[in-house]
Amino acid sequence: LGRVVTCVAPVNIAVVKYWGKTNEDLIIPLNDSISLTLSTEHLRARTTIKTIPQSNDITFELNGVTEKLTKRLSRAIQLCREEAVRQNTATQEVVSAGLTIISDNNFPTAAGLASSAAGFACLVCALQHLYGIQGDVSAIVRQGSGSACRSVFGGFVRWAKGHREDGNDSIARQLFPASHWPELRVLIVVVSDHKKETSSTKGMQTTVETSDLLKFRTEVVVPKRCEDMERAIEKRDFPSFAELTMRDSNQFHATCLDTYPPIFYLNSTSQEILMLCHDYNQKKGAATVAYSFDAGANAFLFTLNKSVPEICGLLQARFGVTDFKGDPVSDFCLHEEH
Ligand code: DP6
């Protein structure tokens, strides 16, 4: 008989960013990264998987459109099947059955809003439940899309680059639950919902091949920054957290500019938002808001609960935006929906 599982997965936003791999196939990163997991109220991926016992076809539908099965998708399925057989949680008959995979995001796909992160985390979660796989699946999720492995956990998460050549110790772990810092808020300012021009995968590959700055970033800057970031979060020290977050976003975009030919993810609106944050912090005499940009023009703003109304007012006056999505960090992590 066919089985059906539905999972929901959150987006995560890196405050110390991942950019560059040592192994393209296994997706082993050049440096550790640290992220915050958001609630699934505004941004989430949802995946339903059905097994089709009489077939071995796999079909994949994303936001209502039938898509080709990518290499990474097939690989994630293959890894889950192997793990289920290894753990003896599913029979050969179950793991060789065909699959119908139906996914959707409640936000623009591939616009730099971490949709692939939520998407892969969600897919592996659904397969995990379908096949009864036990234990940490972040190493499997990582091989679908690197940043996705951080969406396996809620709260504040660190993904270690690890030391092993097979990547088995390149896994995510929770640093602190969301309840550690409940006043922290993330505002998502959607500047553009267009598909980004250079995918993260391709972009970071070119950066690794051509940027001199990346070596300095991954070897010298990031190891210390990860320790400083952990300490800032531990102490709930917002000014330090904010400065480290902004510096890391800026340096990531600087390595993009140092790529040859250069990659630009920020547009003039992103730059205006960035300067607005610096002006506001200067007026306040301390870092009160921080920005972070991924491989796209959209801004993620971090602030404490008490400053949200003022910052929203500022954005409204400047850009006329009225629709804000203000999320707390969330303990929600992958789960099965019933
Ligand atoms: C800028 O995880 O999308 O968002 O591993 O090739 O799938 P692949 O790349 P991806 O890269 C995300 C890059 C980033 C920074 C981050 O989330 O750490």
Tab-separated table of C-alpha atoms and ligand atoms in Angstrom:
chain	number	residue	atom	x	y	z
A	1	LEU	CA	0.000	0.000	0.000
A	2	GLY	CA	1.221	3.547	-0.762
A	3	ARG	CA	2.337	5.781	2.083
A	4	VAL	CA	2.030	9.587	2.360
A	5	VAL	CA	4.130	11.970	4.456
A	6	THR	CA	4.015	15.790	4.609
A	7	CYS	CA	6.761	17.912	6.180
A	8	VAL	CA	7.218	21.623	6.767
A	9	ALA	CA	10.633	23.289	7.036
A	10	PRO	CA	11.818	26.747	8.065
A	11	VAL	CA	14.243	29.136	6.403
A	12	ASN	CA	17.516	30.030	8.104
A	13	ILE	CA	19.517	33.246	7.727
A	14	ALA	CA	23.288	33.124	8.145
A	15	VAL	CA	24.977	35.806	10.258
A	16	VAL	CA	28.397	34.270	9.516
A	17	LYS	CA	28.087	33.159	5.932
A	18	TYR	CA	29.020	30.072	3.971
A	19	TRP	CA	30.561	30.843	0.574
A	20	GLY	CA	32.870	28.330	-1.069
A	21	LYS	CA	33.381	24.563	-0.972
A	22	THR	CA	36.384	22.272	-0.645
A	23	ASN	CA	34.400	19.469	-2.278
A	24	GLU	CA	31.707	20.240	-4.862
A	25	ASP	CA	30.054	16.805	-4.882
A	26	LEU	CA	29.921	16.207	-1.144
A	27	ILE	CA	29.255	19.922	-0.446
A	28	ILE	CA	31.939	20.419	2.182
A	29	PRO	CA	32.309	24.129	3.032
A	30	LEU	CA	35.527	26.133	3.296
A	31	ASN	CA	34.414	27.604	6.617
A	32	ASP	CA	32.000	27.176	9.525
A	33	SER	CA	28.834	29.280	9.419
A	34	ILE	CA	26.259	30.436	11.987
A	35	SER	CA	22.568	31.048	11.369
A	36	LEU	CA	19.213	31.834	12.928
A	37	THR	CA	16.186	29.708	12.139
A	38	LEU	CA	12.996	31.656	11.454
A	39	SER	CA	9.421	30.718	12.245
A	40	THR	CA	7.416	29.087	9.465
A	41	GLU	CA	4.644	31.666	9.606
A	42	HIS	CA	5.921	33.748	6.662
A	43	LEU	CA	8.622	31.686	5.001
A	44	ARG	CA	8.403	27.950	4.814
A	45	ALA	CA	8.714	25.023	2.450
A	46	ARG	CA	6.233	22.166	2.485
A	47	THR	CA	6.720	18.783	0.846
A	48	THR	CA	4.390	15.854	0.464
A	49	ILE	CA	5.785	12.512	-0.670
A	50	LYS	CA	3.696	9.534	-1.735
A	51	THR	CA	5.107	6.112	-2.496
A	52	ILE	CA	3.835	4.320	-5.572
A	53	PRO	CA	4.446	0.615	-4.944
A	54	GLN	CA	3.831	-0.611	-8.491
A	55	SER	CA	6.308	1.756	-10.114
A	56	ASN	CA	9.855	3.032	-9.793
A	57	ASP	CA	9.223	6.456	-11.326
A	58	ILE	CA	10.037	9.584	-9.360
A	59	THR	CA	8.135	12.764	-10.226
A	60	PHE	CA	8.757	16.188	-8.709
A	61	GLU	CA	6.426	19.180	-8.675
A	62	LEU	CA	7.446	22.604	-7.310
A	63	ASN	CA	4.825	25.337	-6.813
A	64	GLY	CA	2.429	23.563	-9.165
A	65	VAL	CA	4.942	23.039	-11.993
A	66	THR	CA	6.471	19.671	-12.899
A	67	GLU	CA	10.253	19.962	-12.694
A	68	LYS	CA	13.118	17.789	-13.841
A	69	LEU	CA	14.773	15.707	-11.162
A	70	THR	CA	18.110	17.440	-10.563
A	71	LYS	CA	21.305	15.559	-9.757
A	72	ARG	CA	21.174	16.848	-6.187
A	73	LEU	CA	17.574	15.779	-5.732
A	74	SER	CA	18.258	12.255	-7.000
A	75	ARG	CA	21.292	12.084	-4.769
A	76	ALA	CA	19.357	13.128	-1.655
A	77	ILE	CA	16.775	10.416	-2.383
A	78	GLN	CA	19.519	7.860	-2.986
A	79	LEU	CA	21.286	8.743	0.293
A	80	CYS	CA	18.052	8.446	2.288
A	81	ARG	CA	17.301	5.065	0.724
A	82	GLU	CA	20.804	3.804	1.522
A	83	GLU	CA	20.543	5.062	5.105
A	84	ALA	CA	17.160	3.356	5.586
A	85	VAL	CA	18.568	0.067	4.325
A	86	ARG	CA	21.688	0.485	6.493
A	87	GLN	CA	19.567	1.165	9.592
A	88	ASN	CA	17.209	-1.619	8.575
A	89	THR	CA	14.199	0.663	9.042
A	90	ALA	CA	12.661	0.061	5.621
A	91	THR	CA	12.579	-2.961	3.359
A	92	GLN	CA	14.091	-3.038	-0.105
A	93	GLU	CA	10.538	-3.137	-1.435
A	94	VAL	CA	9.629	0.129	0.318
A	95	VAL	CA	12.788	2.000	-0.697
A	96	SER	CA	12.583	0.927	-4.322
A	97	ALA	CA	8.956	2.072	-4.729
A	98	GLY	CA	8.292	5.076	-6.988
A	99	LEU	CA	7.742	8.509	-5.456
A	100	THR	CA	5.511	11.471	-6.154
A	101	ILE	CA	7.070	14.571	-4.592
A	102	ILE	CA	4.994	17.732	-4.319
A	103	SER	CA	6.677	20.844	-2.878
A	104	ASP	CA	5.674	24.434	-2.447
A	105	ASN	CA	7.130	27.592	-0.903
A	106	ASN	CA	4.959	30.386	0.462
A	107	PHE	CA	7.513	32.961	-0.778
A	108	PRO	CA	9.463	33.690	-4.008
A	109	THR	CA	11.749	30.825	-5.043
A	110	ALA	CA	15.435	31.520	-5.833
A	111	ALA	CA	15.216	35.242	-5.026
A	112	GLY	CA	17.833	34.971	-2.308
A	113	LEU	CA	15.309	34.109	0.374
A	114	ALA	CA	16.866	30.761	1.213
A	115	SER	CA	14.155	28.769	-0.525
A	116	SER	CA	16.521	25.958	-1.500
A	117	ALA	CA	17.620	25.708	2.127
A	118	ALA	CA	14.081	25.164	3.346
A	119	GLY	CA	13.286	22.998	0.317
A	120	PHE	CA	16.051	20.436	0.735
A	121	ALA	CA	15.657	20.277	4.499
A	122	CYS	CA	11.989	19.588	3.926
A	123	LEU	CA	12.536	16.906	1.290
A	124	VAL	CA	14.964	14.969	3.452
A	125	CYS	CA	12.669	15.331	6.476
A	126	ALA	CA	9.798	13.810	4.488
A	127	LEU	CA	12.009	10.932	3.288
A	128	GLN	CA	13.278	10.417	6.835
A	129	HIS	CA	9.721	9.941	8.087
A	130	LEU	CA	8.726	7.879	5.078
A	131	TYR	CA	11.589	5.433	5.582
A	132	GLY	CA	11.805	5.676	9.387
A	133	ILE	CA	15.427	6.899	9.417
A	134	GLN	CA	16.724	7.607	12.940
A	135	GLY	CA	19.214	10.236	14.130
A	136	ASP	CA	20.786	13.364	12.672
A	137	VAL	CA	20.107	13.824	8.953
A	138	SER	CA	22.010	17.117	8.581
A	139	ALA	CA	24.874	15.408	6.701
A	140	ILE	CA	22.388	14.117	4.114
A	141	VAL	CA	20.601	17.479	3.891
A	142	ARG	CA	23.993	19.181	3.421
A	143	GLN	CA	24.559	17.161	0.255
A	144	GLY	CA	21.325	18.574	-1.204
A	145	SER	CA	22.226	22.220	-0.538
A	146	GLY	CA	24.862	23.327	1.953
A	147	SER	CA	22.940	26.022	3.808
A	148	ALA	CA	19.939	23.660	4.088
A	149	CYS	CA	21.635	21.573	6.782
A	150	ARG	CA	21.250	24.499	9.194
A	151	SER	CA	17.423	24.366	8.777
A	152	VAL	CA	17.408	20.949	10.449
A	153	PHE	CA	17.581	22.683	13.838
A	154	GLY	CA	15.710	25.579	15.439
A	155	GLY	CA	17.169	28.561	17.265
A	156	PHE	CA	20.848	29.484	16.764
A	157	VAL	CA	22.756	26.959	14.677
A	158	ARG	CA	26.382	26.367	13.725
A	159	TRP	CA	27.408	24.265	10.732
A	160	ALA	CA	30.946	22.933	11.157
A	161	LYS	CA	33.150	22.518	8.111
A	162	GLY	CA	34.534	19.378	9.754
A	163	HIS	CA	37.881	17.714	9.096
A	164	ARG	CA	37.058	14.444	7.400
A	165	GLU	CA	37.499	13.949	3.685
A	166	ASP	CA	34.198	12.092	3.406
A	167	GLY	CA	32.402	15.087	4.974
A	168	ASN	CA	30.737	12.981	7.655
A	169	ASP	CA	31.677	15.445	10.401
A	170	SER	CA	30.467	18.450	8.403
A	171	ILE	CA	27.204	18.685	10.307
A	172	ALA	CA	24.954	21.277	11.916
A	173	ARG	CA	24.238	21.552	15.639
A	174	GLN	CA	22.136	23.862	17.770
A	175	LEU	CA	24.122	26.434	19.761
A	176	PHE	CA	21.163	27.854	21.680
A	177	PRO	CA	17.411	27.392	21.491
A	178	ALA	CA	15.300	30.364	20.344
A	179	SER	CA	14.165	30.926	23.942
A	180	HIS	CA	17.738	31.978	24.759
A	181	TRP	CA	17.128	35.383	23.118
A	182	PRO	CA	13.373	35.936	22.719
A	183	GLU	CA	13.633	39.709	22.098
A	184	LEU	CA	15.539	39.237	18.851
A	185	ARG	CA	13.522	39.940	15.681
A	186	VAL	CA	14.241	39.450	11.984
A	187	LEU	CA	12.538	41.758	9.475
A	188	ILE	CA	12.489	40.596	5.881
A	189	VAL	CA	12.423	43.450	3.410
A	190	VAL	CA	11.550	42.106	-0.025
A	191	VAL	CA	13.352	44.415	-2.436
A	192	SER	CA	12.984	42.153	-5.435
A	193	ASP	CA	11.263	38.867	-6.060
A	194	HIS	CA	13.058	38.258	-9.345
A	195	LYS	CA	15.079	35.103	-9.726
A	196	LYS	CA	18.719	35.917	-8.936
A	197	GLU	CA	21.060	36.006	-11.918
A	198	THR	CA	23.939	33.989	-10.506
A	199	SER	CA	22.993	30.961	-8.412
A	200	SER	CA	24.839	30.511	-5.119
A	201	THR	CA	26.323	27.243	-6.357
A	202	LYS	CA	27.795	28.772	-9.520
A	203	GLY	CA	28.691	32.062	-7.831
A	204	MET	CA	30.723	30.512	-5.020
A	205	GLN	CA	32.471	28.202	-7.476
A	206	THR	CA	33.744	31.202	-9.463
A	207	THR	CA	34.709	32.997	-6.241
A	208	VAL	CA	36.769	29.976	-5.120
A	209	GLU	CA	38.518	29.906	-8.497
A	210	THR	CA	39.277	33.621	-8.801
A	211	SER	CA	39.123	35.582	-5.534
A	212	ASP	CA	42.251	36.232	-3.454
A	213	LEU	CA	40.171	37.815	-0.717
A	214	LEU	CA	38.207	34.590	-0.129
A	215	LYS	CA	41.307	32.797	1.161
A	216	PHE	CA	41.910	35.514	3.748
A	217	ARG	CA	38.231	35.474	4.710
A	218	THR	CA	37.922	31.712	5.189
A	219	GLU	CA	41.317	31.135	6.816
A	220	VAL	CA	41.833	34.244	8.930
A	221	VAL	CA	38.594	36.179	9.453
A	222	VAL	CA	35.824	33.595	9.785
A	223	PRO	CA	37.379	31.262	12.411
A	224	LYS	CA	37.688	34.165	14.875
A	225	ARG	CA	34.376	35.688	13.826
A	226	CYS	CA	32.520	32.442	14.577
A	227	GLU	CA	33.921	32.421	18.110
A	228	ASP	CA	33.066	36.123	18.591
A	229	MET	CA	29.572	35.558	17.216
A	230	GLU	CA	28.937	32.614	19.540
A	231	ARG	CA	30.022	34.735	22.494
A	232	ALA	CA	27.844	37.714	21.419
A	233	ILE	CA	24.802	35.438	21.136
A	234	GLU	CA	25.623	33.721	24.425
A	235	LYS	CA	25.772	37.097	26.211
A	236	ARG	CA	22.797	38.489	24.255
A	237	ASP	CA	25.098	41.393	23.397
A	238	PHE	CA	23.139	43.043	20.580
A	239	PRO	CA	25.679	45.754	19.567
A	240	SER	CA	28.418	43.111	19.105
A	241	PHE	CA	26.038	40.712	17.364
A	242	ALA	CA	24.953	43.535	15.023
A	243	GLU	CA	28.454	44.675	14.122
A	244	LEU	CA	29.661	41.123	13.443
A	245	THR	CA	26.566	40.420	11.315
A	246	MET	CA	26.978	43.564	9.181
A	247	ARG	CA	30.722	43.085	8.782
A	248	ASP	CA	30.224	39.497	7.690
A	249	SER	CA	27.548	40.374	5.133
A	250	ASN	CA	29.772	43.157	3.779
A	251	GLN	CA	32.788	40.888	3.509
A	252	PHE	CA	30.792	38.190	1.753
A	253	HIS	CA	29.669	40.768	-0.852
A	254	ALA	CA	33.234	42.045	-1.065
A	255	THR	CA	34.398	38.535	-2.060
A	256	CYS	CA	31.671	38.577	-4.724
A	257	LEU	CA	33.087	41.834	-6.057
A	258	ASP	CA	36.575	40.302	-5.850
A	259	THR	CA	35.360	37.430	-8.053
A	260	TYR	CA	36.451	37.743	-11.666
A	261	PRO	CA	34.248	38.608	-13.496
A	262	PRO	CA	32.580	40.209	-10.452
A	263	ILE	CA	29.178	39.225	-9.076
A	264	PHE	CA	26.748	41.869	-7.787
A	265	TYR	CA	23.871	40.747	-5.655
A	266	LEU	CA	23.004	44.099	-4.073
A	267	ASN	CA	21.086	46.775	-5.975
A	268	SER	CA	20.664	50.478	-5.228
A	269	THR	CA	17.714	49.813	-2.886
A	270	SER	CA	19.804	47.292	-0.920
A	271	GLN	CA	22.543	49.883	-0.606
A	272	GLU	CA	20.057	52.500	0.582
A	273	ILE	CA	18.732	50.135	3.250
A	274	LEU	CA	22.297	49.388	4.319
A	275	MET	CA	23.146	53.072	4.742
A	276	LEU	CA	19.817	53.731	6.465
A	277	CYS	CA	20.856	51.205	9.128
A	278	HIS	CA	24.231	52.882	9.649
A	279	ASP	CA	22.627	56.352	9.879
A	280	TYR	CA	20.081	55.084	12.391
A	281	ASN	CA	22.730	53.355	14.514
A	282	GLN	CA	24.837	56.496	14.539
A	283	LYS	CA	21.865	58.564	15.679
A	284	LYS	CA	21.174	56.054	18.456
A	285	GLY	CA	24.816	56.034	19.540
A	286	ALA	CA	24.919	52.189	19.441
A	287	ALA	CA	24.145	49.457	16.955
A	288	THR	CA	20.364	49.045	17.225
A	289	VAL	CA	19.682	47.420	13.863
A	290	ALA	CA	21.810	45.146	11.674
A	291	TYR	CA	21.405	44.127	8.033
A	292	SER	CA	22.415	41.003	6.188
A	293	PHE	CA	22.127	40.161	2.481
A	294	ASP	CA	22.491	36.730	0.880
A	295	ALA	CA	22.872	35.997	-2.827
A	296	GLY	CA	20.127	38.486	-3.698
A	297	ALA	CA	18.979	42.067	-3.176
A	298	ASN	CA	16.550	41.365	-0.319
A	299	ALA	CA	17.443	42.618	3.144
A	300	PHE	CA	17.222	40.761	6.427
A	301	LEU	CA	17.197	43.225	9.313
A	302	PHE	CA	17.908	42.153	12.879
A	303	THR	CA	16.793	44.176	15.853
A	304	LEU	CA	15.299	43.847	19.315
A	305	ASN	CA	11.544	43.771	19.779
A	306	LYS	CA	11.360	47.260	21.285
A	307	SER	CA	12.917	48.876	18.183
A	308	VAL	CA	10.671	47.185	15.595
A	309	PRO	CA	7.999	49.963	15.376
A	310	GLU	CA	10.594	52.714	14.894
A	311	ILE	CA	12.527	50.782	12.243
A	312	CYS	CA	9.352	49.876	10.360
A	313	GLY	CA	8.357	53.559	10.478
A	314	LEU	CA	11.710	54.524	9.022
A	315	LEU	CA	11.406	52.039	6.144
A	316	GLN	CA	7.860	53.166	5.512
A	317	ALA	CA	8.833	56.833	5.335
A	318	ARG	CA	11.741	56.120	2.994
A	319	PHE	CA	10.371	53.393	0.724
A	320	GLY	CA	6.633	53.451	1.333
A	321	VAL	CA	6.698	49.806	2.341
A	322	THR	CA	3.789	48.877	4.514
A	323	ASP	CA	3.910	45.103	4.494
A	324	PHE	CA	6.500	43.840	6.950
A	325	LYS	CA	7.229	40.350	7.983
A	326	GLY	CA	8.720	40.455	11.464
A	327	ASP	CA	9.768	37.066	12.724
A	328	PRO	CA	11.186	35.922	16.010
A	329	VAL	CA	13.927	33.313	15.969
A	330	SER	CA	12.067	30.057	16.196
A	331	ASP	CA	12.559	26.727	17.849
A	332	PHE	CA	10.442	25.226	15.199
A	333	CYS	CA	12.404	22.748	13.208
A	334	LEU	CA	11.572	20.111	10.715
A	335	HIS	CA	8.413	18.339	11.552
A	336	GLU	CA	5.864	16.051	10.132
A	337	GLU	CA	2.496	17.655	9.494
A	338	HIS	CA	-0.581	15.573	10.262
B	1	DP6	C1	24.876	33.400	0.561
B	1	DP6	O1	23.510	26.656	0.284
B	1	DP6	O2	22.471	27.883	-1.650
B	1	DP6	O3	23.080	32.123	1.412
B	1	DP6	O4	25.497	24.508	-1.169
B	1	DP6	O5	25.689	25.198	-3.538
B	1	DP6	O6	23.440	24.733	-2.560
B	1	DP6	P1	24.849	25.232	-2.299
B	1	DP6	O7	24.730	26.774	-1.909
B	1	DP6	P2	23.709	27.488	-0.913
B	1	DP6	O8	24.539	28.809	-0.534
B	1	DP6	C2	24.050	29.764	0.389
B	1	DP6	C3	24.940	30.947	0.439
B	1	DP6	C4	24.469	32.117	1.267
B	1	DP6	C5	25.171	32.114	2.635
B	1	DP6	C6	24.641	31.169	3.685
B	1	DP6	O9	23.452	30.850	3.712
B	1	DP6	O10	25.474	30.774	4.540
